[in-house]
Amino acid sequence: MKARVTVTLKSGVLDPQGKAIEGALKSLGIAGVASVRQGKVFDIEIAARDRKQARAALKQAADRLLANTLIENYDVKLSG
Amino acid sequence: MKARVTVTLKSGVLDPQGKAIEGALKSLGIAGVASVRQGKVFDIEIAARDRKQARAALKQAADRLLANTLIENYDVKLSG
């Protein structure tokens, strides 16, 4: 089963890397960019009995390793 | 307008960071993880006349800064 876990900073948490990219895009002359926030994405191939079991394993992976839940949100999407 | 640009490594390109995460998940005992590949996500707030103009600016941003198109693919999603 394929899954995508997307990890993004919670709103309110400063994102200096996003700010730097925002500045770089502006100095490249890309029109209209108002803000940029950077996050991470994990494409995971997982073997599981069913979608429920896969989702449980992925939730555990995100909580324990992929995301810092103090400052980050995550979202799990299963496909196939 | 809100947009999300997702940048992932092309298949065939080695991803040592993904491999390390894969190993870490296995040693945490998360069941069934077969492979992990890591990518980046950019949440961009962009001002544009219409979706077509926004899409063109985002394509330019991805080609020129956000992705290294030699080794990475990107995907642009517009919402709202």
CSV table of C-alpha atoms in Angstrom, one decimal:
chain,number,residue,atom,x,y,z
A,1,MET,CA,0.0,0.0,0.0
A,2,LYS,CA,1.3,3.5,-0.8
A,3,ALA,CA,0.9,6.3,1.6
A,4,ARG,CA,1.9,10.0,1.8
A,5,VAL,CA,2.5,11.6,5.2
A,6,THR,CA,2.7,15.4,4.9
A,7,VAL,CA,4.2,17.3,7.9
A,8,THR,CA,3.7,21.1,8.2
A,9,LEU,CA,4.5,23.6,10.8
A,10,LYS,CA,1.6,24.6,13.0
A,11,SER,CA,0.4,28.1,12.4
A,12,GLY,CA,2.1,30.6,14.7
A,13,VAL,CA,5.4,28.6,14.6
A,14,LEU,CA,8.1,30.7,13.0
A,15,ASP,CA,9.5,29.4,9.7
A,16,PRO,CA,12.8,31.1,8.8
A,17,GLN,CA,13.4,28.7,5.9
A,18,GLY,CA,10.1,29.6,4.4
A,19,LYS,CA,10.8,33.3,4.9
A,20,ALA,CA,14.2,32.9,3.1
A,21,ILE,CA,12.5,31.2,0.1
A,22,GLU,CA,9.9,33.9,0.0
A,23,GLY,CA,12.6,36.5,-0.2
A,24,ALA,CA,14.5,34.6,-2.9
A,25,LEU,CA,11.3,34.2,-5.0
A,26,LYS,CA,10.7,37.9,-4.7
A,27,SER,CA,14.2,38.8,-5.7
A,28,LEU,CA,13.8,36.4,-8.7
A,29,GLY,CA,10.9,38.6,-9.7
A,30,ILE,CA,8.2,35.9,-9.3
A,31,ALA,CA,5.0,37.9,-9.2
A,32,GLY,CA,2.5,37.9,-6.4
A,33,VAL,CA,4.2,35.7,-3.8
A,34,ALA,CA,2.7,36.7,-0.4
A,35,SER,CA,4.0,34.0,1.9
A,36,VAL,CA,5.8,30.6,1.8
A,37,ARG,CA,5.9,27.9,4.5
A,38,GLN,CA,8.0,24.8,4.0
A,39,GLY,CA,7.1,21.3,5.1
A,40,LYS,CA,8.1,17.7,4.6
A,41,VAL,CA,6.6,14.9,2.7
A,42,PHE,CA,7.2,11.2,3.2
A,43,ASP,CA,6.2,8.7,0.5
A,44,ILE,CA,5.9,5.4,2.3
A,45,GLU,CA,5.3,1.9,0.9
A,46,ILE,CA,3.7,-0.2,3.6
A,47,ALA,CA,2.6,-3.8,3.8
A,48,ALA,CA,-0.6,-4.2,5.9
A,49,ARG,CA,-3.6,-6.5,6.2
A,50,ASP,CA,-6.0,-3.6,5.5
A,51,ARG,CA,-6.2,0.2,5.3
A,52,LYS,CA,-7.1,0.4,9.0
A,53,GLN,CA,-3.9,-1.4,10.1
A,54,ALA,CA,-1.8,0.7,7.6
A,55,ARG,CA,-3.3,3.9,9.0
A,56,ALA,CA,-2.6,2.9,12.6
A,57,ALA,CA,1.1,2.0,11.7
A,58,LEU,CA,1.5,5.3,9.8
A,59,LYS,CA,0.0,7.3,12.7
A,60,GLN,CA,2.5,5.7,15.0
A,61,ALA,CA,5.3,6.5,12.6
A,62,ALA,CA,4.3,10.1,12.4
A,63,ASP,CA,3.8,10.5,16.2
A,64,ARG,CA,7.0,8.8,17.1
A,65,LEU,CA,9.4,9.9,14.3
A,66,LEU,CA,8.2,11.8,11.3
A,67,ALA,CA,6.6,14.8,13.1
A,68,ASN,CA,7.4,16.8,16.2
A,69,THR,CA,3.8,17.1,17.3
A,70,LEU,CA,4.6,20.0,19.6
A,71,ILE,CA,5.2,22.3,16.6
A,72,GLU,CA,4.0,20.3,13.6
A,73,ASN,CA,0.8,18.9,12.2
A,74,TYR,CA,0.7,15.9,10.0
A,75,ASP,CA,-1.7,14.4,7.5
A,76,VAL,CA,-1.8,10.8,6.3
A,77,LYS,CA,-3.1,9.9,2.8
A,78,LEU,CA,-3.4,6.3,1.7
A,79,SER,CA,-3.7,5.3,-1.9
A,80,GLY,CA,-3.7,2.0,-3.8
B,1,MET,CA,-4.9,32.1,-3.7
B,2,LYS,CA,-3.4,29.2,-1.8
B,3,ALA,CA,-1.1,26.7,-3.5
B,4,ARG,CA,0.9,23.7,-2.5
B,5,VAL,CA,4.0,22.7,-4.4
B,6,THR,CA,5.2,19.2,-3.7
B,7,VAL,CA,8.8,18.3,-4.7
B,8,THR,CA,9.9,14.7,-4.8
B,9,LEU,CA,13.0,12.9,-6.0
B,10,LYS,CA,12.7,11.2,-9.4
B,11,SER,CA,12.6,7.4,-9.2
B,12,GLY,CA,16.0,6.0,-9.6
B,13,VAL,CA,17.6,8.9,-7.6
B,14,LEU,CA,19.2,7.7,-4.4
B,15,ASP,CA,17.6,9.0,-1.2
B,16,PRO,CA,19.9,8.3,1.8
B,17,GLN,CA,17.7,10.4,4.1
B,18,GLY,CA,14.7,8.3,3.2
B,19,LYS,CA,16.7,5.1,3.8
B,20,ALA,CA,17.8,6.4,7.2
B,21,ILE,CA,14.2,7.1,8.2
B,22,GLU,CA,13.2,3.7,6.9
B,23,GLY,CA,15.8,2.1,9.1
B,24,ALA,CA,14.7,4.2,12.1
B,25,LEU,CA,11.1,3.2,11.6
B,26,LYS,CA,12.0,-0.4,11.5
B,27,SER,CA,14.1,-0.2,14.6
B,28,LEU,CA,11.2,1.5,16.4
B,29,GLY,CA,9.2,-1.6,15.5
B,30,ILE,CA,6.7,0.1,13.2
B,31,ALA,CA,5.2,-2.9,11.3
B,32,GLY,CA,5.3,-3.3,7.5
B,33,VAL,CA,7.4,-0.3,6.3
B,34,ALA,CA,8.9,-1.4,3.0
B,35,SER,CA,10.3,1.9,1.8
B,36,VAL,CA,10.4,5.6,2.6
B,37,ARG,CA,11.3,8.5,0.3
B,38,GLN,CA,11.4,12.0,1.5
B,39,GLY,CA,10.4,15.1,-0.3
B,40,LYS,CA,9.5,18.8,0.4
B,41,VAL,CA,6.3,20.7,0.4
B,42,PHE,CA,5.9,24.4,0.0
B,43,ASP,CA,2.6,26.1,1.0
B,44,ILE,CA,2.5,29.3,-0.9
B,45,GLU,CA,0.0,32.2,-0.7
B,46,ILE,CA,0.0,34.0,-4.0
B,47,ALA,CA,-1.9,37.0,-5.4
B,48,ALA,CA,-2.9,36.6,-9.0
B,49,ARG,CA,-5.6,37.8,-11.4
B,50,ASP,CA,-6.7,34.2,-12.1
B,51,ARG,CA,-5.7,30.6,-11.7
B,52,LYS,CA,-3.9,30.5,-15.0
B,53,GLN,CA,-1.6,33.4,-14.0
B,54,ALA,CA,-1.0,31.9,-10.5
B,55,ARG,CA,-0.2,28.5,-12.1
B,56,ALA,CA,2.3,30.2,-14.4
B,57,ALA,CA,4.1,32.0,-11.6
B,58,LEU,CA,4.2,28.9,-9.5
B,59,LYS,CA,5.6,26.9,-12.4
B,60,GLN,CA,8.3,29.5,-12.7
B,61,ALA,CA,9.0,29.4,-9.0
B,62,ALA,CA,9.4,25.6,-9.0
B,63,ASP,CA,11.6,25.5,-12.1
B,64,ARG,CA,13.8,28.3,-11.0
B,65,LEU,CA,14.1,27.8,-7.2
B,66,LEU,CA,12.0,25.2,-5.5
B,67,ALA,CA,13.0,22.1,-7.4
B,68,ASN,CA,16.1,20.8,-9.1
B,69,THR,CA,14.5,19.5,-12.2
B,70,LEU,CA,17.5,17.3,-13.0
B,71,ILE,CA,16.7,15.0,-10.1
B,72,GLU,CA,13.3,16.1,-8.8
B,73,ASN,CA,9.7,16.2,-9.9
B,74,TYR,CA,7.2,18.7,-8.7
B,75,ASP,CA,3.5,19.0,-8.6
B,76,VAL,CA,1.5,22.2,-8.2
B,77,LYS,CA,-2.0,22.2,-6.6
B,78,LEU,CA,-4.1,25.3,-6.4
B,79,SER,CA,-6.9,25.7,-3.9
B,80,GLY,CA,-9.2,28.6,-3.0
